[in-house]
Short mmCIF file of C-alpha atoms and ligand atoms in Angstrom, two decimals:
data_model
loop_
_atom_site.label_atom_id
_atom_site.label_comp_id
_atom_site.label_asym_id
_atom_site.label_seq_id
_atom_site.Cartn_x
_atom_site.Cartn_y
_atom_site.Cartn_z
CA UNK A 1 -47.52 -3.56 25.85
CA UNK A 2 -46.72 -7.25 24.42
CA UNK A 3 -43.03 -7.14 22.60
CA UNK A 4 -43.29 -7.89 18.75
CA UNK A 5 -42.32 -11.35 18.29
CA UNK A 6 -38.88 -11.69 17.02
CA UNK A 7 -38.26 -12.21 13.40
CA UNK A 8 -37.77 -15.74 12.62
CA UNK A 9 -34.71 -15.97 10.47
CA UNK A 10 -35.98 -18.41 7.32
CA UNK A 11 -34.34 -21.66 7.90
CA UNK A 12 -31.42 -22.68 5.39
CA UNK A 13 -32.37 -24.99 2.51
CA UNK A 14 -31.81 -28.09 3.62
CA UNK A 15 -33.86 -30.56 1.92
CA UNK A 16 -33.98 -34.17 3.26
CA UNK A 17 -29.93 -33.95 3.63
CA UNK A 18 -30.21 -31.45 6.80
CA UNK A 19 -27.82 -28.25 7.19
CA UNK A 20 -25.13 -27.69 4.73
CA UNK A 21 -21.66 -28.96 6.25
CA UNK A 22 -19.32 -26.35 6.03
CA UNK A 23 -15.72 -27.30 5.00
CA UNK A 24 -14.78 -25.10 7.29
CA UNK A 25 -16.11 -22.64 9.76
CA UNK A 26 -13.66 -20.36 11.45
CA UNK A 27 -17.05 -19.03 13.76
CA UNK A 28 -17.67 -21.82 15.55
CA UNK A 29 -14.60 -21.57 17.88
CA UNK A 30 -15.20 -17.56 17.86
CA UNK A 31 -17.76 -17.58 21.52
CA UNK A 32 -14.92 -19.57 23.48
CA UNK A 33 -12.10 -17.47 22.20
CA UNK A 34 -13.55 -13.77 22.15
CA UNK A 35 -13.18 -12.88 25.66
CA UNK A 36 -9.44 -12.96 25.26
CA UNK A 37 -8.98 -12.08 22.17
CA UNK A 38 -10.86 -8.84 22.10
CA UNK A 39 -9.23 -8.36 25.75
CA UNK A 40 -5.64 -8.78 23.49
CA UNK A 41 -6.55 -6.34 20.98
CA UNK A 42 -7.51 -4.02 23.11
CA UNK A 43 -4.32 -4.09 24.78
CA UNK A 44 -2.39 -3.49 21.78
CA UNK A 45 -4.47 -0.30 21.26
CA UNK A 46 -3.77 0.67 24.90
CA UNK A 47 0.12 0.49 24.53
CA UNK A 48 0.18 1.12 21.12
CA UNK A 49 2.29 -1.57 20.46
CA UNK A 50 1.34 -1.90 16.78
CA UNK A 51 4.06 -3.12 14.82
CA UNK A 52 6.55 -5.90 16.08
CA UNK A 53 7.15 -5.07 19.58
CA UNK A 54 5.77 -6.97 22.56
CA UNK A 55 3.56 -9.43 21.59
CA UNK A 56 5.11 -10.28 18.55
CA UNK A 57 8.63 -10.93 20.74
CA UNK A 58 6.47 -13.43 22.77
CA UNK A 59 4.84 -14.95 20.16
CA UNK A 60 8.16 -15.57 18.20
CA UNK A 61 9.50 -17.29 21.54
CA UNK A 62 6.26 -19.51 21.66
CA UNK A 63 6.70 -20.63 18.51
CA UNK A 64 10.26 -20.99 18.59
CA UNK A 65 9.41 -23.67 21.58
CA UNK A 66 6.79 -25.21 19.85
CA UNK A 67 9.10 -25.74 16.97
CA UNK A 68 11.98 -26.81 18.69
CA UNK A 69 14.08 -24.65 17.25
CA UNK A 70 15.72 -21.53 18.98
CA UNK A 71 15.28 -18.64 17.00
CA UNK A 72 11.83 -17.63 15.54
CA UNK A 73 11.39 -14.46 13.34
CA UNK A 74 7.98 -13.05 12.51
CA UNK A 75 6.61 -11.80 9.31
CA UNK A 76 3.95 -10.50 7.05
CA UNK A 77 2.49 -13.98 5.31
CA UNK A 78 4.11 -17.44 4.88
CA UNK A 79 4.97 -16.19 0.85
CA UNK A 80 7.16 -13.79 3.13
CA UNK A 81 8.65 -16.30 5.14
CA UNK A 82 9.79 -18.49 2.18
CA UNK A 83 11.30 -15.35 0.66
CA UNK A 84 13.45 -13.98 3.81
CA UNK A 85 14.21 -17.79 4.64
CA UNK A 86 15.46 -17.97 0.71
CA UNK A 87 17.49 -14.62 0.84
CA UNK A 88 18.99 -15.04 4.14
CA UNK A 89 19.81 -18.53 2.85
CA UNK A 90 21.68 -16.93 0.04
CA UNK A 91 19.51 -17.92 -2.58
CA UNK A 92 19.22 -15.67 -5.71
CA UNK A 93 19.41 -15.51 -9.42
CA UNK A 94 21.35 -18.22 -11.09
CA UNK A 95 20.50 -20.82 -8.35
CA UNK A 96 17.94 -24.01 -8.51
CA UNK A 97 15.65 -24.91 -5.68
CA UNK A 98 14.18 -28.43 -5.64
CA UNK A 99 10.58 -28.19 -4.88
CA UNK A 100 7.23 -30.15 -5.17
CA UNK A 101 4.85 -29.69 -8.13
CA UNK A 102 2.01 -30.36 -5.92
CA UNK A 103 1.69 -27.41 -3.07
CA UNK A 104 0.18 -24.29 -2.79
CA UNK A 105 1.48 -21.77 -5.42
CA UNK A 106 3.85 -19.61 -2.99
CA UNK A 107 5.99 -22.64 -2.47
CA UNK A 108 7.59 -22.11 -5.74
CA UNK A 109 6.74 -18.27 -6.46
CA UNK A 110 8.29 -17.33 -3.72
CA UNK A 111 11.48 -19.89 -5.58
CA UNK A 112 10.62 -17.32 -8.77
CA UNK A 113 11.03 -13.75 -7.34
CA UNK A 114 14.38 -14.47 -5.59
CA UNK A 115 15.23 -14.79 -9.05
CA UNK A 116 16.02 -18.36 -8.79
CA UNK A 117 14.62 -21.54 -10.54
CA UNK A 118 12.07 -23.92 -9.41
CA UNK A 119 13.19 -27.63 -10.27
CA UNK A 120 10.47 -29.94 -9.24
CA UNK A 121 10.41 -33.42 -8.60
CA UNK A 122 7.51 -35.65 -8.36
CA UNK A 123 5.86 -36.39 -5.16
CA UNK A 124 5.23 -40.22 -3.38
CA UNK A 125 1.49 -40.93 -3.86
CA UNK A 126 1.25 -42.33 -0.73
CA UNK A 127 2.08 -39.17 1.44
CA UNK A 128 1.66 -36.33 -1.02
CA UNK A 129 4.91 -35.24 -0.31
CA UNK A 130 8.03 -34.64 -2.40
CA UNK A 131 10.01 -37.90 -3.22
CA UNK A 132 13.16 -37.88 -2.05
CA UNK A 133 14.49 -39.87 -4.60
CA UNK A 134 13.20 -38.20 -7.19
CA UNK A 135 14.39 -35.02 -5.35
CA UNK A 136 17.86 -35.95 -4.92
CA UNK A 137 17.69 -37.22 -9.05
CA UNK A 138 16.88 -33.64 -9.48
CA UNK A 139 19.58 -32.21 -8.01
CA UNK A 140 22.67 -30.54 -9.69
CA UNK A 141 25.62 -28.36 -9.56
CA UNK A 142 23.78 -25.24 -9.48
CA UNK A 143 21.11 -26.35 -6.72
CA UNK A 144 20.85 -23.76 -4.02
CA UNK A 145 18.31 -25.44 -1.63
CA UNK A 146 15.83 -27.99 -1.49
CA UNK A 147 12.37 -26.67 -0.17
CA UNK A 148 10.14 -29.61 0.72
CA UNK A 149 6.27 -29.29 1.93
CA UNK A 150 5.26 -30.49 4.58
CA UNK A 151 1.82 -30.65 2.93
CA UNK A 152 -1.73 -31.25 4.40
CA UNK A 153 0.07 -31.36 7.90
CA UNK A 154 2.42 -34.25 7.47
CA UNK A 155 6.11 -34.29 7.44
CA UNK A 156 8.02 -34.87 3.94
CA UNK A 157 10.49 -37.54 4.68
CA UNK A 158 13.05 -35.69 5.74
CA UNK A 159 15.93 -37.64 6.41
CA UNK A 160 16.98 -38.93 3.01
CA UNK A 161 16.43 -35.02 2.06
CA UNK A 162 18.73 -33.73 4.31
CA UNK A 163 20.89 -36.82 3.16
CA UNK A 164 20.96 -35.63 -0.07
CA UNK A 165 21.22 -32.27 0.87
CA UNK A 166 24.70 -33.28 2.84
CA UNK A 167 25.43 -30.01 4.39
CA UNK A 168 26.04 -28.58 0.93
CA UNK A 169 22.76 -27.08 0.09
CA UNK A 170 20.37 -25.48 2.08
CA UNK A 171 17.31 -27.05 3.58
CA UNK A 172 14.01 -25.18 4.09
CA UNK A 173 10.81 -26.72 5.00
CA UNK A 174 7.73 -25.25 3.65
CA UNK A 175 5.57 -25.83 7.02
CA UNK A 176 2.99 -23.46 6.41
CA UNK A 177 0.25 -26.43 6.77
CA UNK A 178 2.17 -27.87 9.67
CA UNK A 179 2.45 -26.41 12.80
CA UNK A 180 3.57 -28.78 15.41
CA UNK A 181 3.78 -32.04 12.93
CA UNK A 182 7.06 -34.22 14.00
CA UNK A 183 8.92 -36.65 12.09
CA UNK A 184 10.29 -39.33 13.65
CA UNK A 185 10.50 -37.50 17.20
CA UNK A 186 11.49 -34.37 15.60
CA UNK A 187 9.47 -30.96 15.09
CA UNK A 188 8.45 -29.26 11.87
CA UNK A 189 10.89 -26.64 11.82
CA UNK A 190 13.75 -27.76 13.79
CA UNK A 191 15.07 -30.54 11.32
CA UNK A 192 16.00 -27.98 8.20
CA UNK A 193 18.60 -24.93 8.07
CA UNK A 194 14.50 -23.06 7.96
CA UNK A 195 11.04 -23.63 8.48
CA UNK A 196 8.26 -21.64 6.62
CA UNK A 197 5.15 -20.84 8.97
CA UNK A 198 2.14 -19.36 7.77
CA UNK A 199 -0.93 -18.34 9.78
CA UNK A 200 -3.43 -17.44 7.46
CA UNK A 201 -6.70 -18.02 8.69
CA UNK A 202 -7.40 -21.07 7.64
CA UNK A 203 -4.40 -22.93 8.62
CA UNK A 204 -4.01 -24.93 12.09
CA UNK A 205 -3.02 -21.75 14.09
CA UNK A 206 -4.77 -18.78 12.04
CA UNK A 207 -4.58 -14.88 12.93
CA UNK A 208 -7.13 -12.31 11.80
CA UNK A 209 -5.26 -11.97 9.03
CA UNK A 210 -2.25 -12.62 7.08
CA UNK A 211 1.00 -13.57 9.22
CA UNK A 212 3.97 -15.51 9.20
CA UNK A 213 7.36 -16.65 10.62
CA UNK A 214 10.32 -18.07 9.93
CA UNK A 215 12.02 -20.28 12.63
CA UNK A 216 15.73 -21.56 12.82
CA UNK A 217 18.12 -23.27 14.76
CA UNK A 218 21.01 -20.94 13.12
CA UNK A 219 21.99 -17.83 14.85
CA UNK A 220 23.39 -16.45 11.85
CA UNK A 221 20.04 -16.79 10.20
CA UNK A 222 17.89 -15.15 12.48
CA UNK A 223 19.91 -11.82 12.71
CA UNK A 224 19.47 -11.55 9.25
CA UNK A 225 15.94 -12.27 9.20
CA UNK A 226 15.57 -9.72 11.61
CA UNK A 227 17.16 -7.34 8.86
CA UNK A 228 15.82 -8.36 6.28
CA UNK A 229 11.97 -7.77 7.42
CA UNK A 230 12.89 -4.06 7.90
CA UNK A 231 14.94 -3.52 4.84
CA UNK A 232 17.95 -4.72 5.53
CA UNK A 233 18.46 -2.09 8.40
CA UNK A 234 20.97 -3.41 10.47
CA UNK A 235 21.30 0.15 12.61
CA UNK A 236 18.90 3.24 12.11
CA UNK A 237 19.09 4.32 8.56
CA UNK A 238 21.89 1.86 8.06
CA UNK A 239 21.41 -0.39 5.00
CA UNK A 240 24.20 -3.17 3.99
CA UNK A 241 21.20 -5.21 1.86
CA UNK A 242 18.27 -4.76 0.31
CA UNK A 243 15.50 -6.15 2.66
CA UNK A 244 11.82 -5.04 2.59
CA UNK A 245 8.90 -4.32 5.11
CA UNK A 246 7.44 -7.74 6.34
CA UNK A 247 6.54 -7.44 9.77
CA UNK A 248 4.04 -8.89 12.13
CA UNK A 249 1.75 -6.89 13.50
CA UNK A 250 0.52 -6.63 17.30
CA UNK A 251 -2.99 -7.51 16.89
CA UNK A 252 -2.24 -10.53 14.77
CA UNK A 253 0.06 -11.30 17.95
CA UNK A 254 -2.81 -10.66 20.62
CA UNK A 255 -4.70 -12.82 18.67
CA UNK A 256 -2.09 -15.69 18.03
CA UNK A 257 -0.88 -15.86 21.19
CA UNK A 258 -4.74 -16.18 22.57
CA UNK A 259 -5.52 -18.98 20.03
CA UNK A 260 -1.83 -20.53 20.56
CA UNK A 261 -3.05 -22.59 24.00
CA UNK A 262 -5.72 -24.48 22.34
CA UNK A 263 -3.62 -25.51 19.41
CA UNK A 264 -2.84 -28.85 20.95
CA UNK A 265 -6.76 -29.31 21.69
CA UNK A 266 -7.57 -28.65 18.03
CA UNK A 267 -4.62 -30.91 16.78
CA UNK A 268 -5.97 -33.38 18.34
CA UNK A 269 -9.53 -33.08 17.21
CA UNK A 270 -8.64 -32.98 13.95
CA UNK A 271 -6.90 -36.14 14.41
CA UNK A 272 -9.60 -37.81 15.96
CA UNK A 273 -11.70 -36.70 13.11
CA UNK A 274 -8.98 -38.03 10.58
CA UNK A 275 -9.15 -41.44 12.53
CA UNK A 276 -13.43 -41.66 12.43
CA UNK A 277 -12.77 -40.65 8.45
CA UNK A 278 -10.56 -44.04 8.43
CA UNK A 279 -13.31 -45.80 10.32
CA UNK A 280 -16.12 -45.00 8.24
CA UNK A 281 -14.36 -44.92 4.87
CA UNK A 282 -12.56 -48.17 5.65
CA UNK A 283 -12.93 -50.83 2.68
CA UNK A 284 -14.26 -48.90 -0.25
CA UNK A 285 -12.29 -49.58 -3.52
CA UNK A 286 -13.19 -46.45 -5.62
CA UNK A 287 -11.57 -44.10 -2.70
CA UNK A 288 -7.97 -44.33 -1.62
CA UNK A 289 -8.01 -42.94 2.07
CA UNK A 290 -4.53 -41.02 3.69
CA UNK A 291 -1.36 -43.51 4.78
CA UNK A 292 -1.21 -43.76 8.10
CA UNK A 293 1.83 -42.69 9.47
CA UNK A 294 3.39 -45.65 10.97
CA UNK A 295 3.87 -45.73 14.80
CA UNK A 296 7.37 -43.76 15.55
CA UNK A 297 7.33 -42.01 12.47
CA UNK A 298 5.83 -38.53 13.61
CA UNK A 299 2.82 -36.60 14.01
CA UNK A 300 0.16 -35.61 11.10
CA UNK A 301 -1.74 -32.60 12.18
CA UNK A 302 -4.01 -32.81 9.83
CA UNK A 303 -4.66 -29.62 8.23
CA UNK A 304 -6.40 -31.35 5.69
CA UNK A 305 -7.80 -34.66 5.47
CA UNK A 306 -7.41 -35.39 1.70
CA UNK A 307 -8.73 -38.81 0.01
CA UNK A 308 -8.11 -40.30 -4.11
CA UNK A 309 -10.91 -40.77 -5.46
CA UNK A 310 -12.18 -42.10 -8.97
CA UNK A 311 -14.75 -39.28 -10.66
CA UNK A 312 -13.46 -36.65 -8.17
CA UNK A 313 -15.97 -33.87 -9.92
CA UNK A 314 -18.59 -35.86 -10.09
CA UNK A 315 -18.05 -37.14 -6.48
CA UNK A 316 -17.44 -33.44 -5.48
CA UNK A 317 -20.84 -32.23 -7.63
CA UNK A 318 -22.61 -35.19 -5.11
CA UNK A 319 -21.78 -34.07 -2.19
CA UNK A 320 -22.35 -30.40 -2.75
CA UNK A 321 -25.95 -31.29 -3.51
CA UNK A 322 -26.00 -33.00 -0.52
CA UNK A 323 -24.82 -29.57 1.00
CA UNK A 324 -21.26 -30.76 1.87
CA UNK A 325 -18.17 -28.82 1.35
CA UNK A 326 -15.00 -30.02 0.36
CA UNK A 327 -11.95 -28.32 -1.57
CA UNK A 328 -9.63 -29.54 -4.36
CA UNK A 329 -6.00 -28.59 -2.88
CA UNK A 330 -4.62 -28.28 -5.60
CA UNK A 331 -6.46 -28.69 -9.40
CA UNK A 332 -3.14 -27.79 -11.46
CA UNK A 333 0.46 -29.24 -10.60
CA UNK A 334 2.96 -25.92 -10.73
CA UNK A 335 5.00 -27.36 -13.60
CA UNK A 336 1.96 -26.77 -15.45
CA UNK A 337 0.88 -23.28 -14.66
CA UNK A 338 1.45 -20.59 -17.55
CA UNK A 339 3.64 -18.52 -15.68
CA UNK A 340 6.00 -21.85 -15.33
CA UNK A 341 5.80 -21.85 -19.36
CA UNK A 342 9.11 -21.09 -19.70
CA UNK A 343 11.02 -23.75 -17.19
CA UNK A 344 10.25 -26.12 -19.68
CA UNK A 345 8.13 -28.70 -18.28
CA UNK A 346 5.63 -30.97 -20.44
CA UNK A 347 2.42 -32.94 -19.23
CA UNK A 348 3.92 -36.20 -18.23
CA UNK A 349 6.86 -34.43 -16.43
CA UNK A 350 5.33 -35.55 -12.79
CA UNK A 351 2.75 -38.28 -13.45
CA UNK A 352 2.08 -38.81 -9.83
CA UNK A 353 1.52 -35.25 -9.20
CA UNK A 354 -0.80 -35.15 -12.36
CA UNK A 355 -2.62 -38.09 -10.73
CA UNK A 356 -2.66 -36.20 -7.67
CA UNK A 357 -4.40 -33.27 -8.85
CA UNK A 358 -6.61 -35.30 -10.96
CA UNK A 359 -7.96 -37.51 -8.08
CA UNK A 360 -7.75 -35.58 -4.53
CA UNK A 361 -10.65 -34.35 -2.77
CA UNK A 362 -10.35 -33.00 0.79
CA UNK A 363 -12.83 -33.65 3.11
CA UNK A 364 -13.97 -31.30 6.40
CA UNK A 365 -11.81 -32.11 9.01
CA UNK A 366 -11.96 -28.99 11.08
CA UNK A 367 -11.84 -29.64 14.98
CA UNK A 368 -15.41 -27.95 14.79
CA UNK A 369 -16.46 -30.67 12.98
CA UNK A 370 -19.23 -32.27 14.58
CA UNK A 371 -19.66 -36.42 14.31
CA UNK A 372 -23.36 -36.08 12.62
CA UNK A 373 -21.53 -34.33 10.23
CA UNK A 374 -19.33 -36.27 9.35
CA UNK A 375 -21.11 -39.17 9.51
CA UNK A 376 -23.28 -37.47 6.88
CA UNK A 377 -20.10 -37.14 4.54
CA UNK A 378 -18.76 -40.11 4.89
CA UNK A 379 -22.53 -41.99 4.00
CA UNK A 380 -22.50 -39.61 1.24
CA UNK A 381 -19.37 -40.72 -0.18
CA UNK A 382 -20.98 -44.31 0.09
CA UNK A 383 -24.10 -43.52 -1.48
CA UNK A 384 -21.80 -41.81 -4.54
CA UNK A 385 -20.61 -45.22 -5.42
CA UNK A 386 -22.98 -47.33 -4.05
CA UNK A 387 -20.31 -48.97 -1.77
C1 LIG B 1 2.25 -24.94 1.45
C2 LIG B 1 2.08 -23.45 1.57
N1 LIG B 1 3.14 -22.67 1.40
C3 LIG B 1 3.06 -21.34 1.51
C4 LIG B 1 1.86 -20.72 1.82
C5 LIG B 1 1.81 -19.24 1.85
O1 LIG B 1 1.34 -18.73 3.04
P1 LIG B 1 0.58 -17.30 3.07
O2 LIG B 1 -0.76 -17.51 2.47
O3 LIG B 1 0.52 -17.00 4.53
O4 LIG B 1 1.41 -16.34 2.32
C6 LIG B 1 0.73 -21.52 2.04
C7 LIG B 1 -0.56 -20.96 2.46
O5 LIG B 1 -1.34 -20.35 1.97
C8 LIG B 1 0.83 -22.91 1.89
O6 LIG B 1 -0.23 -23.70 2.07
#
């Protein structure tokens, strides 16, 4: 007997534009990874090594070499790692952390329920990235810590911030979009007293999941990060702080540790994608494309590729007709969010990081990205202003 035909799935709409381009799609590197991450997971299930243990001892080593610095501690979510990084730092009510206005939320919530203060300082146009002058400006008797971003993937310019920090206050860098960025010659993570790591799915090395990890070159850190992820339990039942539970868990380990080898491979896809971005952007007055990093000064990794533009939501509305996704990262600066009502800060506070949200637009970048695709963006930011 003849098989029924197979259903025909309807084709997306695609109009004369072709397929939508994703902004991102996680499932195009799932066929070359599956084999060993299901083969990971599994494994976890056959030594029940669910919570810490194992895999998440390796993984913290990994990442501990990948960040040049010797001591890695894993956690729930990147939020988490700001917060243990900020207690075991010391930092608590009374004290002022100098942070950017223009980051993802946690950055300074995480500032907020240690009990402490955000102080924000606005950012240099050019990178995105806190300016150290203005951060230094900011600074007073009662600052803590200083908690720059390494945002999009490239390095805040560290060493005036640690200049200004002068051993005195604390440093932690914020390098949940960063993974393996370097400033000149040195790793996210190894230059501050911390470094923030998240690996939520969508960042540069993603787990199934939420996960994060805090990594340090101080001993005296990292035992009590250790605590401080299981309550402040420093023998069984034995409590000399208040921690809580943030722990990584196995599986999120099987399926780091399986992604963590083609990290480099994806870094530098996305970097190659950043370059074509230059290449077919290049000359257009309406869009302002990413500074370079000049040679010797470290390694973008690109976890997003992030243009200025002039009529962002209109530019935005064009392209999504066009089927092309893009995100605004991030709409509102954090002076400006209600909950920040009460620190006091006015429109005008942070006119760069006003600009900033006013103007950015981040492209797809992925290292799935393929080159029709971007070609297709890039001629569709052309066609928007008829440049
Ligand atoms: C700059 C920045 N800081 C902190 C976080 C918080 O990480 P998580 O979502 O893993 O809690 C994120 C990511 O979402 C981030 O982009």
């Amino acid at each position: 007997m003849k098989k029924p035909a197979p259903r025909r799935r309807p084709a997306p709409e695609t109009g004369d534009d072709g397929p939508p381009v994703p902004f991102l799609d996680l499932s195009r590197s799932w066929p070359s990874l599956e084999k060993e991450v299901l083969e990971g997971i599994a494994a976890v299930f056959r030594d029940s090594d669910f919570i810490l243990g194992a895999r998440v001892a390796a993984l913290e080593a990994e990442i501990a070499s990948l960040c040049g610095a010797p001591h890695a501690v894993a956690c729930a979510s990147g939020t988490d790692a700001l917060l243990l990084a900020l207690q075991a730092l010391g930092v608590g009510r009374g004290d002022e952390v100098v942070t950017t206005p223009f980051t993802f939320f946690a950055t300074a919530g995480a500032v907020w329920n240690r009990g402490a203060r955000p102080v924000f300082a606005d950012i240099d146009l050019a990178t995105f990235n806190i300016d150290p002058r203005a951060a230094a400006a900011a600074m007073t008797p009662r600052t803590r810590a200083l908690l720059p971003v390494h945002l999009f993937g490239r390095c805040a310019d560290m060493e005036p911030l640690l200049a200004a920090a002068g051993g005195r206050v604390a440093v932690i860098e914020d390098m949940a979009q960063a993974v393996g960025a370097e400033y000149r010659g040195l790793r996210a993570g190894s230059m501050g007293d911390a470094g923030a790591l998240s690996f939520f799915p969508t960042k540069n090395l993603g787990g199934a999941g939420d996960g994060g990890m805090v990594v340090t070159a101080r001993r005296d850190l990292e035992g009590i990060l250790r605590q401080a992820r299981h309550h402040g339990m420093s023998a069984p039942h034995r409590h000399r702080f208040v921690g809580t539970n943030s722990r990584l868990d196995g599986i999120q380990a099987a399926v780091l540790r399986a992604k963590l080898p083609r990290l480099e491979g994806w870094t530098a896809a996305r970097a190659a994608n950043a370059a074509r971005y230059g290449r077919l952007l290049a000359g257009m007055s309406s869009v302002r494309l990413p500074a370079p990093v000049p040679p010797g000064e470290g390694r973008h990794v690109w976890n997003q590729y992030t243009i200025l533009c002039d009529r962002r939501d209109a530019l935005r509305e064009h392209l999504a007709r066009r089927g092309i996704g893009t995100a605004v990262y991030y709409p509102v600066p954090l002076h400006l969010q209600r909950c920040f009502e009460g620190l006091g800060y006015r429109e005008g506070a942070f006119p760069r990081a006003e600009r900033a949200c006013r103007e950015v637009l981040s492209l797809p970048v992925h290292p799935d990205l393929r080159r029709d695709e971007q070609e297709r963006t890039a001629e569709a930011v052309r066609e928007f202003y008829r440049e």
